[in-house]
PDB file of C-alpha atoms in Angstrom:
ATOM      1  CA  MET F   1      -0.005  -0.005   0.003  1.00  0.00           C
ATOM      2  CA  ILE F   2       0.969   3.655  -0.068  1.00  0.00           C
ATOM      3  CA  PRO F   3       3.758   4.592   2.370  1.00  0.00           C
ATOM      4  CA  LEU F   4       3.187   7.497   4.750  1.00  0.00           C
ATOM      5  CA  SER F   5       6.238   9.302   3.345  1.00  0.00           C
ATOM      6  CA  TRP F   6       4.580   9.669  -0.072  1.00  0.00           C
ATOM      7  CA  TYR F   7       1.804  11.731   1.485  1.00  0.00           C
ATOM      8  CA  LEU F   8       4.307  13.785   3.478  1.00  0.00           C
ATOM      9  CA  ILE F   9       6.408  14.548   0.383  1.00  0.00           C
ATOM     10  CA  LEU F  10       3.323  15.439  -1.649  1.00  0.00           C
ATOM     11  CA  ALA F  11       2.138  17.788   1.139  1.00  0.00           C
ATOM     12  CA  ALA F  12       5.632  19.321   1.316  1.00  0.00           C
ATOM     13  CA  GLY F  13       5.552  19.920  -2.441  1.00  0.00           C
ATOM     14  CA  LEU F  14       2.089  21.487  -2.307  1.00  0.00           C
ATOM     15  CA  PHE F  15       3.170  23.668   0.633  1.00  0.00           C
ATOM     16  CA  CYS F  16       6.293  24.852  -1.201  1.00  0.00           C
ATOM     17  CA  ILE F  17       4.304  25.701  -4.348  1.00  0.00           C
ATOM     18  CA  GLY F  18       1.802  27.598  -2.179  1.00  0.00           C
ATOM     19  CA  LEU F  19       4.649  29.538  -0.555  1.00  0.00           C
ATOM     20  CA  PHE F  20       6.038  30.326  -4.015  1.00  0.00           C
ATOM     21  CA  VAL F  21       2.637  31.631  -5.121  1.00  0.00           C
ATOM     22  CA  VAL F  22       2.365  33.789  -1.976  1.00  0.00           C
ATOM     23  CA  LEU F  23       5.813  35.306  -2.499  1.00  0.00           C
ATOM     24  CA  THR F  24       5.632  35.942  -6.236  1.00  0.00           C
ATOM     25  CA  LYS F  25       2.074  36.968  -7.098  1.00  0.00           C
ATOM     26  CA  LYS F  26       1.412  40.676  -7.340  1.00  0.00           C
ATOM     27  CA  SER F  27      -2.362  40.430  -7.047  1.00  0.00           C
ATOM     28  CA  ALA F  28      -3.685  40.250  -3.488  1.00  0.00           C
ATOM     29  CA  ILE F  29      -6.191  37.579  -4.549  1.00  0.00           C
ATOM     30  CA  GLY F  30      -3.301  35.518  -5.927  1.00  0.00           C
ATOM     31  CA  ILE F  31      -1.703  35.707  -2.497  1.00  0.00           C
ATOM     32  CA  LEU F  32      -4.934  34.421  -0.928  1.00  0.00           C
ATOM     33  CA  ILE F  33      -4.937  31.523  -3.380  1.00  0.00           C
ATOM     34  CA  GLY F  34      -1.381  30.645  -2.292  1.00  0.00           C
ATOM     35  CA  ILE F  35      -2.481  30.624   1.356  1.00  0.00           C
ATOM     36  CA  GLU F  36      -5.308  28.244   0.421  1.00  0.00           C
ATOM     37  CA  LEU F  37      -2.757  25.876  -1.159  1.00  0.00           C
ATOM     38  CA  MET F  38      -0.606  25.931   1.988  1.00  0.00           C
ATOM     39  CA  LEU F  39      -3.634  25.187   4.213  1.00  0.00           C
ATOM     40  CA  ASN F  40      -4.538  22.269   1.945  1.00  0.00           C
ATOM     41  CA  ALA F  41      -1.043  20.859   2.310  1.00  0.00           C
ATOM     42  CA  VAL F  42      -1.435  21.016   6.090  1.00  0.00           C
ATOM     43  CA  ASN F  43      -4.796  19.238   5.779  1.00  0.00           C
ATOM     44  CA  ILE F  44      -3.217  16.394   3.784  1.00  0.00           C
ATOM     45  CA  ASN F  45      -0.599  15.981   6.483  1.00  0.00           C
ATOM     46  CA  LEU F  46      -3.238  15.930   9.227  1.00  0.00           C
ATOM     47  CA  ALA F  47      -5.356  13.366   7.398  1.00  0.00           C
ATOM     48  CA  ALA F  48      -2.311  11.152   6.698  1.00  0.00           C
ATOM     49  CA  PHE F  49      -1.232  11.202  10.350  1.00  0.00           C
ATOM     50  CA  TRP F  50      -4.832  10.571  11.434  1.00  0.00           C
ATOM     51  CA  HIS F  51      -4.889   7.461   9.281  1.00  0.00           C
ATOM     52  CA  TYR F  52      -1.441   6.402  10.587  1.00  0.00           C
ATOM     53  CA  TYR F  53      -2.520   6.805  14.229  1.00  0.00           C
ATOM     54  CA  THR F  54      -5.815   4.988  13.689  1.00  0.00           C
ATOM     55  CA  GLN F  55      -3.968   2.131  12.042  1.00  0.00           C
ATOM     56  CA  LEU F  56      -1.587   1.820  15.009  1.00  0.00           C
ATOM     57  CA  ASN F  57      -4.383   2.080  17.642  1.00  0.00           C
ATOM     58  CA  PRO F  58      -7.347   0.243  16.139  1.00  0.00           C
ATOM     59  CA  SER F  59      -9.210  -0.002  19.446  1.00  0.00           C
ATOM     60  CA  GLN F  60      -9.628   3.719  20.028  1.00  0.00           C
ATOM     61  CA  THR F  61     -12.287   5.832  18.389  1.00  0.00           C
ATOM     62  CA  PRO F  62     -10.351   8.120  16.057  1.00  0.00           C
ATOM     63  CA  LEU F  63     -11.950  11.465  16.839  1.00  0.00           C
ATOM     64  CA  ASN F  64      -9.034  13.741  17.803  1.00  0.00           C
ATOM     65  CA  GLY F  65      -7.634  13.996  14.291  1.00  0.00           C
ATOM     66  CA  MET F  66     -11.085  14.525  12.756  1.00  0.00           C
ATOM     67  CA  VAL F  67     -11.909  17.406  15.097  1.00  0.00           C
ATOM     68  CA  PHE F  68      -8.486  18.947  14.401  1.00  0.00           C
ATOM     69  CA  LEU F  69      -9.100  18.647  10.662  1.00  0.00           C
ATOM     70  CA  ALA F  70     -12.526  20.245  11.011  1.00  0.00           C
ATOM     71  CA  ILE F  71     -11.083  23.180  12.958  1.00  0.00           C
ATOM     72  CA  VAL F  72      -8.506  23.783  10.207  1.00  0.00           C
ATOM     73  CA  PHE F  73     -11.320  23.799   7.631  1.00  0.00           C
ATOM     74  CA  ILE F  74     -13.306  26.351   9.673  1.00  0.00           C
ATOM     75  CA  VAL F  75     -10.328  28.656  10.123  1.00  0.00           C
ATOM     76  CA  ALA F  76      -9.496  28.461   6.415  1.00  0.00           C
ATOM     77  CA  ALA F  77     -13.041  29.448   5.484  1.00  0.00           C
ATOM     78  CA  ALA F  78     -13.001  32.328   7.967  1.00  0.00           C
ATOM     79  CA  GLU F  79      -9.632  33.588   6.720  1.00  0.00           C
ATOM     80  CA  THR F  80     -10.757  33.611   3.090  1.00  0.00           C
ATOM     81  CA  ALA F  81     -14.012  35.469   3.846  1.00  0.00           C
ATOM     82  CA  VAL F  82     -12.281  38.251   5.808  1.00  0.00           C
ATOM     83  CA  GLY F  83      -9.390  38.459   3.332  1.00  0.00           C
ATOM     84  CA  LEU F  84     -11.691  38.887   0.359  1.00  0.00           C
ATOM     85  CA  ALA F  85     -13.779  41.481   2.220  1.00  0.00           C
ATOM     86  CA  LEU F  86     -10.571  43.452   2.912  1.00  0.00           C
ATOM     87  CA  ILE F  87      -9.459  43.198  -0.710  1.00  0.00           C
ATOM     88  CA  ILE F  88     -12.828  44.367  -1.995  1.00  0.00           C
ATOM     89  CA  SER F  89     -12.880  47.255   0.500  1.00  0.00           C
ATOM     90  CA  ALA F  90      -9.364  48.317  -0.532  1.00  0.00           C
ATOM     91  CA  TYR F  91     -10.304  48.013  -4.208  1.00  0.00           C
ATOM     92  CA  ARG F  92     -13.337  50.250  -3.676  1.00  0.00           C
ATOM     93  CA  ARG F  93     -11.278  53.006  -2.077  1.00  0.00           C
ATOM     94  CA  ARG F  94      -7.980  52.751  -4.023  1.00  0.00           C
ATOM     95  CA  ASN F  95      -9.200  51.158  -7.262  1.00  0.00           C
ATOM     96  CA  THR F  96      -6.447  48.548  -7.223  1.00  0.00           C
ATOM     97  CA  SER F  97      -6.066  44.916  -6.178  1.00  0.00           C
ATOM     98  CA  VAL F  98      -2.269  44.872  -6.535  1.00  0.00           C
ATOM     99  CA  ALA F  99      -0.670  44.271  -3.135  1.00  0.00           C
ATOM    100  CA  GLY F 100       2.294  46.561  -3.894  1.00  0.00           C
ATOM    101  CA  GLU F 101       0.030  49.552  -4.451  1.00  0.00           C
ATOM    102  CA  MET F 102      -1.828  49.253  -1.166  1.00  0.00           C
ATOM    103  CA  ASP F 103       0.614  51.467   0.697  1.00  0.00           C
ATOM    104  CA  LEU F 104      -1.539  53.861   2.730  1.00  0.00           C
ATOM    105  CA  LEU F 105      -3.027  53.286   6.169  1.00  0.00           C
ATOM    106  CA  LYS F 106      -5.707  55.871   5.459  1.00  0.00           C
ATOM    107  CA  GLY F 107      -7.987  55.151   2.515  1.00  0.00           C
TER     108      GLY F 107
ATOM    109  CA  MET H   1       3.534  -1.233  -7.556  1.00  0.00           C
ATOM    110  CA  THR H   2      -0.051  -1.863  -6.599  1.00  0.00           C
ATOM    111  CA  ALA H   3      -3.146  -0.314  -8.154  1.00  0.00           C
ATOM    112  CA  MET H   4      -3.585   2.047  -5.188  1.00  0.00           C
ATOM    113  CA  GLN H   5      -0.059   3.364  -5.658  1.00  0.00           C
ATOM    114  CA  ILE H   6      -0.699   4.018  -9.338  1.00  0.00           C
ATOM    115  CA  ILE H   7      -3.902   5.851  -8.471  1.00  0.00           C
ATOM    116  CA  PHE H   8      -2.046   7.868  -5.841  1.00  0.00           C
ATOM    117  CA  LEU H   9       0.687   8.837  -8.289  1.00  0.00           C
ATOM    118  CA  ILE H  10      -1.821   9.960 -10.928  1.00  0.00           C
ATOM    119  CA  VAL H  11      -3.775  12.035  -8.388  1.00  0.00           C
ATOM    120  CA  ALA H  12      -0.554  13.511  -6.979  1.00  0.00           C
ATOM    121  CA  ALA H  13       0.593  14.469 -10.463  1.00  0.00           C
ATOM    122  CA  VAL H  14      -2.736  16.173 -11.195  1.00  0.00           C
ATOM    123  CA  THR H  15      -2.681  18.015  -7.861  1.00  0.00           C
ATOM    124  CA  LEU H  16       0.894  19.254  -8.164  1.00  0.00           C
ATOM    125  CA  GLY H  17       0.388  20.058 -11.843  1.00  0.00           C
ATOM    126  CA  GLY H  18      -2.630  22.208 -10.987  1.00  0.00           C
ATOM    127  CA  ALA H  19      -0.642  23.947  -8.275  1.00  0.00           C
ATOM    128  CA  LEU H  20       2.212  24.642 -10.726  1.00  0.00           C
ATOM    129  CA  MET H  21      -0.265  26.052 -13.217  1.00  0.00           C
ATOM    130  CA  ILE H  22      -1.512  28.370 -10.468  1.00  0.00           C
ATOM    131  CA  ALA H  23       2.064  29.569  -9.968  1.00  0.00           C
ATOM    132  CA  THR H  24       2.672  30.185 -13.666  1.00  0.00           C
ATOM    133  CA  SER H  25      -0.732  31.229 -15.004  1.00  0.00           C
ATOM    134  CA  ARG H  26      -0.933  34.824 -16.213  1.00  0.00           C
ATOM    135  CA  ARG H  27      -4.672  35.409 -15.955  1.00  0.00           C
ATOM    136  CA  MET H  28      -6.398  35.507 -12.580  1.00  0.00           C
ATOM    137  CA  MET H  29      -9.499  33.739 -13.901  1.00  0.00           C
ATOM    138  CA  HIS H  30      -7.461  30.763 -15.115  1.00  0.00           C
ATOM    139  CA  THR H  31      -5.646  30.723 -11.790  1.00  0.00           C
ATOM    140  CA  VAL H  32      -8.909  30.221  -9.908  1.00  0.00           C
ATOM    141  CA  LEU H  33      -9.965  27.428 -12.268  1.00  0.00           C
ATOM    142  CA  TRP H  34      -6.635  25.641 -11.732  1.00  0.00           C
ATOM    143  CA  LEU H  35      -7.223  26.113  -7.976  1.00  0.00           C
ATOM    144  CA  VAL H  36     -10.489  24.161  -8.364  1.00  0.00           C
ATOM    145  CA  LEU H  37      -8.570  21.288 -10.040  1.00  0.00           C
ATOM    146  CA  THR H  38      -6.006  21.243  -7.233  1.00  0.00           C
ATOM    147  CA  LEU H  39      -8.687  21.210  -4.536  1.00  0.00           C
ATOM    148  CA  MET H  40     -10.406  18.340  -6.319  1.00  0.00           C
ATOM    149  CA  GLY H  41      -7.136  16.390  -6.264  1.00  0.00           C
ATOM    150  CA  VAL H  42      -6.845  16.980  -2.531  1.00  0.00           C
ATOM    151  CA  ALA H  43     -10.427  15.707  -2.089  1.00  0.00           C
ATOM    152  CA  VAL H  44      -9.460  12.476  -3.896  1.00  0.00           C
ATOM    153  CA  LEU H  45      -6.442  12.178  -1.588  1.00  0.00           C
ATOM    154  CA  PHE H  46      -8.749  12.396   1.428  1.00  0.00           C
ATOM    155  CA  ALA H  47     -10.821   9.587  -0.061  1.00  0.00           C
ATOM    156  CA  LEU H  48      -7.635   7.533  -0.543  1.00  0.00           C
ATOM    157  CA  LEU H  49      -6.888   8.096   3.171  1.00  0.00           C
ATOM    158  CA  GLN H  50     -10.400   6.850   4.065  1.00  0.00           C
ATOM    159  CA  ALA H  51     -11.336  10.259   5.476  1.00  0.00           C
ATOM    160  CA  ASN H  52     -14.524  10.041   3.417  1.00  0.00           C
ATOM    161  CA  PHE H  53     -16.421  12.659   5.404  1.00  0.00           C
ATOM    162  CA  PHE H  54     -13.664  15.234   4.881  1.00  0.00           C
ATOM    163  CA  SER H  55     -13.497  14.345   1.184  1.00  0.00           C
ATOM    164  CA  VAL H  56     -17.124  15.469   0.900  1.00  0.00           C
ATOM    165  CA  VAL H  57     -16.476  18.498   3.129  1.00  0.00           C
ATOM    166  CA  GLN H  58     -13.517  19.451   0.934  1.00  0.00           C
ATOM    167  CA  VAL H  59     -15.755  19.482  -2.145  1.00  0.00           C
ATOM    168  CA  LEU H  60     -18.557  21.371  -0.394  1.00  0.00           C
ATOM    169  CA  VAL H  61     -16.508  23.951   1.536  1.00  0.00           C
ATOM    170  CA  TYR H  62     -13.444  24.486  -0.610  1.00  0.00           C
ATOM    171  CA  ILE H  63     -14.770  24.027  -4.132  1.00  0.00           C
ATOM    172  CA  GLY H  64     -18.373  24.996  -3.429  1.00  0.00           C
ATOM    173  CA  ALA H  65     -17.749  27.983  -1.194  1.00  0.00           C
ATOM    174  CA  ILE H  66     -14.161  29.214  -1.087  1.00  0.00           C
ATOM    175  CA  ALA H  67     -13.290  28.821  -4.776  1.00  0.00           C
ATOM    176  CA  ILE H  68     -16.552  30.466  -5.802  1.00  0.00           C
ATOM    177  CA  LEU H  69     -15.942  33.293  -3.295  1.00  0.00           C
ATOM    178  CA  ILE H  70     -12.474  33.847  -4.767  1.00  0.00           C
ATOM    179  CA  LEU H  71     -13.999  33.756  -8.256  1.00  0.00           C
ATOM    180  CA  PHE H  72     -16.404  36.522  -7.231  1.00  0.00           C
ATOM    181  CA  GLY H  73     -13.491  38.480  -5.755  1.00  0.00           C
ATOM    182  CA  VAL H  74     -11.572  38.197  -9.041  1.00  0.00           C
ATOM    183  CA  MET H  75     -14.565  39.325 -11.099  1.00  0.00           C
ATOM    184  CA  LEU H  76     -15.287  42.266  -8.776  1.00  0.00           C
ATOM    185  CA  THR H  77     -11.680  43.560  -8.867  1.00  0.00           C
ATOM    186  CA  ARG H  78     -10.611  42.548 -12.353  1.00  0.00           C
ATOM    187  CA  ARG H  79     -10.522  45.941 -14.042  1.00  0.00           C
ATOM    188  CA  SER H  80      -7.228  47.192 -12.569  1.00  0.00           C
ATOM    189  CA  MET H  81      -5.340  44.049 -13.469  1.00  0.00           C
ATOM    190  CA  VAL H  82      -6.388  44.319 -17.090  1.00  0.00           C
ATOM    191  CA  ASP H  83      -5.609  48.032 -17.276  1.00  0.00           C
ATOM    192  CA  ALA H  84      -2.212  47.689 -15.677  1.00  0.00           C
ATOM    193  CA  GLY H  85      -1.145  45.244 -18.384  1.00  0.00           C
ATOM    194  CA  GLU H  86       1.781  44.032 -16.352  1.00  0.00           C
ATOM    195  CA  SER H  87       2.862  40.595 -15.312  1.00  0.00           C
ATOM    196  CA  LEU H  88       1.107  38.940 -12.437  1.00  0.00           C
ATOM    197  CA  VAL H  89       4.386  37.471 -11.242  1.00  0.00           C
ATOM    198  CA  HIS H  90       7.140  39.376  -9.483  1.00  0.00           C
ATOM    199  CA  LYS H  91      10.304  39.854 -11.527  1.00  0.00           C
ATOM    200  CA  ASN H  92      12.651  38.266  -8.965  1.00  0.00           C
ATOM    201  CA  TRP H  93      10.688  35.016  -8.958  1.00  0.00           C
ATOM    202  CA  TRP H  94      13.713  32.809  -9.680  1.00  0.00           C
ATOM    203  CA  VAL H  95      15.400  33.795  -6.368  1.00  0.00           C
ATOM    204  CA  VAL H  96      12.252  32.684  -4.566  1.00  0.00           C
ATOM    205  CA  ALA H  97      12.170  29.473  -6.648  1.00  0.00           C
ATOM    206  CA  VAL H  98      15.729  28.576  -5.631  1.00  0.00           C
ATOM    207  CA  VAL H  99      15.098  29.248  -1.921  1.00  0.00           C
ATOM    208  CA  ILE H 100      11.859  27.218  -1.972  1.00  0.00           C
ATOM    209  CA  ALA H 101      13.514  24.340  -3.847  1.00  0.00           C
ATOM    210  CA  LEU H 102      16.127  24.258  -1.052  1.00  0.00           C
ATOM    211  CA  LEU H 103      13.331  24.262   1.539  1.00  0.00           C
ATOM    212  CA  PHE H 104      11.605  21.350  -0.204  1.00  0.00           C
ATOM    213  CA  ALA H 105      14.872  19.403  -0.395  1.00  0.00           C
ATOM    214  CA  ALA H 106      15.461  20.048   3.314  1.00  0.00           C
ATOM    215  CA  ILE H 107      11.990  18.699   4.200  1.00  0.00           C
ATOM    216  CA  VAL H 108      12.405  15.573   2.040  1.00  0.00           C
ATOM    217  CA  ILE H 109      15.890  14.847   3.405  1.00  0.00           C
ATOM    218  CA  SER H 110      14.743  15.313   7.006  1.00  0.00           C
ATOM    219  CA  ILE H 111      11.824  12.901   6.493  1.00  0.00           C
ATOM    220  CA  GLN H 112      13.981  10.067   5.135  1.00  0.00           C
ATOM    221  CA  PRO H 113      15.849   8.961   8.310  1.00  0.00           C
ATOM    222  CA  TRP H 114      12.593   8.708  10.299  1.00  0.00           C
ATOM    223  CA  GLY H 115      11.728   5.015  10.132  1.00  0.00           C
ATOM    224  CA  ALA H 116       7.996   5.400  10.786  1.00  0.00           C
ATOM    225  CA  ALA H 117       7.663   7.522   7.647  1.00  0.00           C
ATOM    226  CA  HIS H 118       8.017   4.391   5.543  1.00  0.00           C
ATOM    227  CA  THR H 119       5.112   2.607   7.200  1.00  0.00           C
ATOM    228  CA  PRO H 120       2.679   1.484   4.518  1.00  0.00           C
ATOM    229  CA  LEU H 121      -0.781   2.859   5.214  1.00  0.00           C
ATOM    230  CA  VAL H 122      -2.981  -0.221   4.979  1.00  0.00           C
ATOM    231  CA  GLU H 123      -6.722  -0.147   4.527  1.00  0.00           C
ATOM    232  CA  LEU H 124      -8.418   0.127   7.913  1.00  0.00           C
ATOM    233  CA  MET H 125     -10.200  -3.167   8.399  1.00  0.00           C
ATOM    234  CA  GLU H 126     -13.803  -3.279   9.667  1.00  0.00           C
ATOM    235  CA  PHE H 127     -13.694   0.472   9.797  1.00  0.00           C
ATOM    236  CA  LYS H 128     -16.889   2.433   9.747  1.00  0.00           C
ATOM    237  CA  GLU H 129     -16.310   6.148   9.833  1.00  0.00           C
ATOM    238  CA  PRO H 130     -17.634   7.314  13.201  1.00  0.00           C
ATOM    239  CA  ILE H 131     -19.707  10.237  11.965  1.00  0.00           C
ATOM    240  CA  SER H 132     -22.370   9.788  14.632  1.00  0.00           C
ATOM    241  CA  ASP H 133     -19.621   9.563  17.259  1.00  0.00           C
ATOM    242  CA  LEU H 134     -18.116  12.733  15.891  1.00  0.00           C
ATOM    243  CA  GLY H 135     -21.468  14.507  16.045  1.00  0.00           C
ATOM    244  CA  GLU H 136     -22.045  13.454  19.620  1.00  0.00           C
ATOM    245  CA  ALA H 137     -18.528  14.333  20.709  1.00  0.00           C
ATOM    246  CA  LEU H 138     -18.932  17.866  19.322  1.00  0.00           C
ATOM    247  CA  VAL H 139     -21.794  18.607  21.734  1.00  0.00           C
ATOM    248  CA  ASP H 140     -20.432  16.644  24.668  1.00  0.00           C
ATOM    249  CA  PRO H 141     -18.995  18.897  27.433  1.00  0.00           C
ATOM    250  CA  ALA H 142     -16.513  16.155  28.318  1.00  0.00           C
ATOM    251  CA  ALA H 143     -15.224  16.057  24.757  1.00  0.00           C
ATOM    252  CA  TYR H 144     -15.148  18.843  22.156  1.00  0.00           C
ATOM    253  CA  LEU H 145     -17.942  21.219  23.177  1.00  0.00           C
ATOM    254  CA  ILE H 146     -15.613  24.184  23.803  1.00  0.00           C
ATOM    255  CA  PRO H 147     -13.714  23.989  20.459  1.00  0.00           C
ATOM    256  CA  PHE H 148     -17.063  23.625  18.707  1.00  0.00           C
ATOM    257  CA  GLU H 149     -18.561  26.684  20.402  1.00  0.00           C
ATOM    258  CA  VAL H 150     -15.415  28.743  19.895  1.00  0.00           C
ATOM    259  CA  SER H 151     -15.435  27.967  16.170  1.00  0.00           C
ATOM    260  CA  SER H 152     -19.151  28.854  16.045  1.00  0.00           C
ATOM    261  CA  VAL H 153     -18.392  32.272  17.593  1.00  0.00           C
ATOM    262  CA  LEU H 154     -15.448  32.655  15.202  1.00  0.00           C
ATOM    263  CA  LEU H 155     -17.683  32.033  12.178  1.00  0.00           C
ATOM    264  CA  LEU H 156     -20.328  34.463  13.471  1.00  0.00           C
ATOM    265  CA  ALA H 157     -17.691  37.159  14.094  1.00  0.00           C
ATOM    266  CA  VAL H 158     -16.210  36.594  10.660  1.00  0.00           C
ATOM    267  CA  MET H 159     -19.610  36.923   9.014  1.00  0.00           C
ATOM    268  CA  VAL H 160     -20.322  40.203  10.797  1.00  0.00           C
ATOM    269  CA  ALA H 161     -16.822  41.507  10.096  1.00  0.00           C
ATOM    270  CA  ALA H 162     -16.889  40.581   6.412  1.00  0.00           C
ATOM    271  CA  ILE H 163     -20.215  42.380   5.895  1.00  0.00           C
ATOM    272  CA  TYR H 164     -19.034  45.395   7.928  1.00  0.00           C
ATOM    273  CA  ILE H 165     -15.745  45.698   6.026  1.00  0.00           C
ATOM    274  CA  ALA H 166     -17.074  45.091   2.530  1.00  0.00           C
ATOM    275  CA  VAL H 167     -20.226  47.271   2.712  1.00  0.00           C
ATOM    276  CA  ASP H 168     -20.016  50.656   0.991  1.00  0.00           C
ATOM    277  CA  ARG H 169     -20.758  53.087   3.817  1.00  0.00           C
ATOM    278  CA  LYS H 170     -20.289  56.238   1.742  1.00  0.00           C
ATOM    279  CA  GLY H 171     -22.967  55.230  -0.722  1.00  0.00           C
ATOM    280  CA  GLY H 172     -20.642  55.847  -3.665  1.00  0.00           C
ATOM    281  CA  LYS H 173     -21.400  54.654  -7.154  1.00  0.00           C
ATOM    282  CA  SER H 174     -18.588  52.147  -7.465  1.00  0.00           C
TER     283      SER H 174
END
């Protein structure tokens, strides 16, 4: 079957690509997309370790990892909603969605 | 090489390929569509890990809500990106690429000596996903009631904050 390390390496690759997107995109929405990729990489890691732990301890009910995974989902959704609201607000006042041009504290 | 490993490799290639297309795509709209492909690949990975509930949640929350929200954000703020006519990618991207390749190599090398990392993940036998247990544990004070309530308050606060920030208080035409 699939070794645990394959999932870890895939998640590391996804995380690194997400970091690359965050650091290189000029558009603020592009940066948000990169953050989503990084959060997904973390979710893959959590699910892989949840499976690993459940496999080692078959007698326990495997709820800890599931609740942890659910919390990460909730925080990701919250972060995207507030981030997009901020971007739209900044766009309305400054007429730009390029992160480098958002350089004033006062709109 | 079993069938599961071949399926995993195909899904991993699609996921990472979608992520690379996000990094290189020039148009924001295409970027969001590649994001949907990547999220779909992650959902399939959850299914491979037997986290079936979270596979469905991934499709509902990420693809159904977050990707569509980002798509709306792109369409509402598109004008400036078209007018600017400049590249979406920073000009020093290759420095970042080298640093991040080093980071990836460091992660992979540091995983290798750990013996448990090479454990094959077998199919969980006689495993029924404990959704009803999860539901009861979320409202049980002895289990996860407090994290559940805190995340409920977080979502409520986020909803209020998003509406408050995004609403046009000046009543302008834009």
